[in-house]
Amino acid sequence: MESPAEASGDSQTVSPAVSAGPSPELRKLLVFKVYKRRWLVLLVLCLLNCSNATLWLTFAPVADQSAQFLKVTLQEINWLSLVFMVVAIPLSFGTTWMLDTLGLRITLVLGSWLNMLGALMRYAGTASLPGYTNYFPIVMLGQTLAAVAQPLIIFTPTKVAALWFPDHQRATANMIASMSNPLGVLLANIISPMMAETSAHIPILLLAYAVPTCIICFLATVGIRSSAPPTPPSASAECSGSEPYVQGIKLLLKNKAYLILLLCFGSGIAVFTCFSTLLEQILCVQGYSNDFAGLCGALFIVFGVIGAGALGLYVDKTKKFIEATKINMGFTALSCIAFSVVSLMPQQKAAVAAVCSLFGLFGFSIYPVAMELSVECSYPVGEATSAGLIFISGFSRFSTSSSFRL
């Protein structure tokens, strides 16, 4: 790790934490800095998050073509997405410990390598070998490796925001990093139907998803040189992850405000995951085409990113996390109810598209705000621990409901 003197060329002094102190030594310690390379760390995380999301939902928008090529049923194709949730649940506890104990760099680099190896194995599993037609086990193994990488990646936005960004940029940084995951979902909904019009195009589709993972792995390995900057950007960054892991879990389980957020937002994550994974199958049974299902998924993400950007900037300035969370969760519940009704009606494209747009606008916009709120209301517990338990809650609900459905 480089010293503050070495990093002075790419840093800016934010402000002293206090205007006066008991000693000059203490004042010197409480001068915080921000570094330009924080944007590189954020960029790598965004690319990695986006890439992992595309691997997660590669097959969902083209379930019929995938089932035909891999010679399996639609239920088995659903398991290619469900495996991400099943694997994440037991590994999430280890991931939160790794982030808060071993640091950000080790976690992200390991995640990038697993993400790349999973993508390459998926493509290798579809290679045309003489007399070999059982592609599904190798593709599933590749999906599982990418699934192992998911908690290493998806839990990190709050950690990056807390360690590298000053207080007035934390919600915005968290919003940008968090929204890269739904952006990957959007790309999967657009690219998969576009490239895999027939089952014969599945290998080309997997190759198209594998190439970026190699580039991103290189950027993560070379570009992220340390877990935290030499000098913290804020007072809260100095105390990040100050509680031991087990003690942090105990504090969270006694925190009523956090438990309420865990229940509500965890349920929201489960609903979003079900929506993203099963949207094509929900709409196609009512006579809608794959292209229209992909369009609805795209509208869901686009309006969500727009809403998240506006709301992230708003709460960064006003700090009204609680008010924004309550209002948006209310509108999200109404939008979810509307979708459950409209999606059962055939020949209602305009209504379905409108409801999907509203569902994304309210549901996705609250995603980064609620993650930041989980950190705020659980201090001094580490960011990865507080955010990770919420994801575990959502993954558990989704896995339970999907397993029952399958």
mmCIF file of N, CA and C in Angstrom, residues 59 62-73 77 80 122-129 132-136 139 196 198-206:
data_model
loop_
_atom_site.group_PDB
_atom_site.id
_atom_site.type_symbol
_atom_site.label_atom_id
_atom_site.label_comp_id
_atom_site.label_asym_id
_atom_site.label_seq_id
_atom_site.Cartn_x
_atom_site.Cartn_y
_atom_site.Cartn_z
ATOM 1 N N PHE A 59 -29.594 -17.407 -19.937
ATOM 2 C CA PHE A 59 -30.518 -18.373 -20.542
ATOM 3 C C PHE A 59 -31.987 -18.028 -20.341
ATOM 4 N N VAL A 62 -33.994 -16.703 -23.325
ATOM 5 C CA VAL A 62 -34.039 -17.647 -24.460
ATOM 6 C C VAL A 62 -34.174 -19.063 -23.901
ATOM 7 N N ALA A 63 -35.112 -19.230 -22.992
ATOM 8 C CA ALA A 63 -35.261 -20.522 -22.314
ATOM 9 C C ALA A 63 -35.590 -21.646 -23.296
ATOM 10 N N ASP A 64 -36.464 -21.382 -24.277
ATOM 11 C CA ASP A 64 -36.855 -22.427 -25.223
ATOM 12 C C ASP A 64 -35.675 -22.876 -26.080
ATOM 13 N N GLN A 65 -34.932 -21.906 -26.629
ATOM 14 C CA GLN A 65 -33.776 -22.232 -27.447
ATOM 15 C C GLN A 65 -32.699 -22.969 -26.645
ATOM 16 N N SER A 66 -32.501 -22.529 -25.396
ATOM 17 C CA SER A 66 -31.495 -23.161 -24.537
ATOM 18 C C SER A 66 -31.875 -24.598 -24.215
ATOM 19 N N ALA A 67 -33.156 -24.815 -23.911
ATOM 20 C CA ALA A 67 -33.614 -26.167 -23.600
ATOM 21 C C ALA A 67 -33.448 -27.092 -24.808
ATOM 22 N N GLN A 68 -33.703 -26.554 -25.988
ATOM 23 C CA GLN A 68 -33.564 -27.365 -27.200
ATOM 24 C C GLN A 68 -32.102 -27.706 -27.465
ATOM 25 N N PHE A 69 -31.207 -26.744 -27.314
ATOM 26 C CA PHE A 69 -29.787 -27.000 -27.583
ATOM 27 C C PHE A 69 -29.181 -27.944 -26.549
ATOM 28 N N LEU A 70 -29.492 -27.711 -25.260
ATOM 29 C CA LEU A 70 -28.905 -28.524 -24.191
ATOM 30 C C LEU A 70 -29.643 -29.837 -23.974
ATOM 31 N N LYS A 71 -30.771 -30.010 -24.690
ATOM 32 C CA LYS A 71 -31.571 -31.241 -24.622
ATOM 33 C C LYS A 71 -32.041 -31.526 -23.196
ATOM 34 N N VAL A 72 -32.611 -30.496 -22.585
ATOM 35 C CA VAL A 72 -33.159 -30.616 -21.238
ATOM 36 C C VAL A 72 -34.527 -29.934 -21.208
ATOM 37 N N THR A 73 -35.195 -30.006 -20.068
ATOM 38 C CA THR A 73 -36.512 -29.392 -19.917
ATOM 39 C C THR A 73 -36.375 -27.929 -19.483
ATOM 40 N N ILE A 77 -33.539 -25.679 -17.229
ATOM 41 C CA ILE A 77 -33.010 -24.377 -17.651
ATOM 42 C C ILE A 77 -33.186 -23.354 -16.533
ATOM 43 N N LEU A 80 -30.407 -23.131 -14.078
ATOM 44 C CA LEU A 80 -29.199 -22.394 -14.448
ATOM 45 C C LEU A 80 -29.206 -20.989 -13.858
ATOM 46 N N ARG A 122 -18.527 -22.455 -19.409
ATOM 47 C CA ARG A 122 -19.818 -22.550 -20.085
ATOM 48 C C ARG A 122 -19.629 -22.692 -21.588
ATOM 49 N N TYR A 123 -18.724 -21.873 -22.140
ATOM 50 C CA TYR A 123 -18.486 -21.941 -23.584
ATOM 51 C C TYR A 123 -17.803 -23.246 -23.967
ATOM 52 N N ALA A 124 -16.815 -23.668 -23.159
ATOM 53 C CA ALA A 124 -16.118 -24.921 -23.458
ATOM 54 C C ALA A 124 -17.077 -26.109 -23.420
ATOM 55 N N GLY A 125 -18.102 -26.026 -22.564
ATOM 56 C CA GLY A 125 -19.060 -27.121 -22.466
ATOM 57 C C GLY A 125 -19.913 -27.302 -23.698
ATOM 58 N N THR A 126 -19.978 -26.290 -24.553
ATOM 59 C CA THR A 126 -20.792 -26.394 -25.774
ATOM 60 C C THR A 126 -19.943 -26.692 -27.005
ATOM 61 N N ALA A 127 -18.665 -26.984 -26.805
ATOM 62 C CA ALA A 127 -17.791 -27.283 -27.942
ATOM 63 C C ALA A 127 -18.288 -28.534 -28.662
ATOM 64 N N SER A 128 -18.210 -28.489 -29.959
ATOM 65 C CA SER A 128 -18.701 -29.598 -30.781
ATOM 66 C C SER A 128 -17.658 -30.704 -30.843
ATOM 67 N N LEU A 129 -17.751 -31.655 -29.927
ATOM 68 C CA LEU A 129 -16.850 -32.796 -29.916
ATOM 69 C C LEU A 129 -17.551 -34.006 -30.520
ATOM 70 N N TYR A 132 -20.195 -36.336 -28.630
ATOM 71 C CA TYR A 132 -20.521 -35.771 -27.313
ATOM 72 C C TYR A 132 -21.693 -34.813 -27.452
ATOM 73 N N THR A 133 -22.775 -35.101 -26.753
ATOM 74 C CA THR A 133 -23.968 -34.262 -26.856
ATOM 75 C C THR A 133 -24.516 -33.830 -25.503
ATOM 76 N N ASN A 134 -23.946 -34.338 -24.408
ATOM 77 C CA ASN A 134 -24.457 -34.000 -23.075
ATOM 78 C C ASN A 134 -23.775 -32.736 -22.560
ATOM 79 N N TYR A 135 -24.255 -31.568 -23.029
ATOM 80 C CA TYR A 135 -23.620 -30.296 -22.682
ATOM 81 C C TYR A 135 -24.012 -29.783 -21.292
ATOM 82 N N PHE A 136 -25.174 -30.160 -20.832
ATOM 83 C CA PHE A 136 -25.755 -29.515 -19.653
ATOM 84 C C PHE A 136 -24.883 -29.586 -18.392
ATOM 85 N N VAL A 139 -22.052 -26.985 -18.612
ATOM 86 C CA VAL A 139 -22.612 -25.636 -18.561
ATOM 87 C C VAL A 139 -23.066 -25.301 -17.141
ATOM 88 N N ALA A 196 -29.380 -15.273 -30.052
ATOM 89 C CA ALA A 196 -29.773 -16.685 -30.065
ATOM 90 C C ALA A 196 -31.183 -16.833 -30.613
ATOM 91 N N THR A 198 -32.042 -18.968 -32.817
ATOM 92 C CA THR A 198 -32.277 -20.407 -32.872
ATOM 93 C C THR A 198 -31.343 -21.087 -31.879
ATOM 94 N N SER A 199 -31.598 -22.359 -31.612
ATOM 95 C CA SER A 199 -30.777 -23.085 -30.644
ATOM 96 C C SER A 199 -29.338 -23.243 -31.097
ATOM 97 N N ALA A 200 -29.090 -23.231 -32.393
ATOM 98 C CA ALA A 200 -27.722 -23.396 -32.900
ATOM 99 C C ALA A 200 -26.830 -22.219 -32.545
ATOM 100 N N HIS A 201 -27.408 -21.084 -32.176
ATOM 101 C CA HIS A 201 -26.620 -19.891 -31.856
ATOM 102 C C HIS A 201 -26.202 -19.818 -30.395
ATOM 103 N N ILE A 202 -26.584 -20.770 -29.565
ATOM 104 C CA ILE A 202 -26.248 -20.730 -28.146
ATOM 105 C C ILE A 202 -24.736 -20.687 -27.897
ATOM 106 N N PRO A 203 -23.903 -21.504 -28.582
ATOM 107 C CA PRO A 203 -22.445 -21.404 -28.343
ATOM 108 C C PRO A 203 -21.880 -20.030 -28.649
ATOM 109 N N ILE A 204 -22.342 -19.387 -29.715
ATOM 110 C CA ILE A 204 -21.866 -18.043 -30.050
ATOM 111 C C ILE A 204 -22.263 -17.062 -28.951
ATOM 112 N N LEU A 205 -23.472 -17.224 -28.414
ATOM 113 C CA LEU A 205 -23.941 -16.362 -27.327
ATOM 114 C C LEU A 205 -23.040 -16.507 -26.106
ATOM 115 N N LEU A 206 -22.675 -17.725 -25.760
ATOM 116 C CA LEU A 206 -21.827 -17.946 -24.584
ATOM 117 C C LEU A 206 -20.432 -17.386 -24.806
#
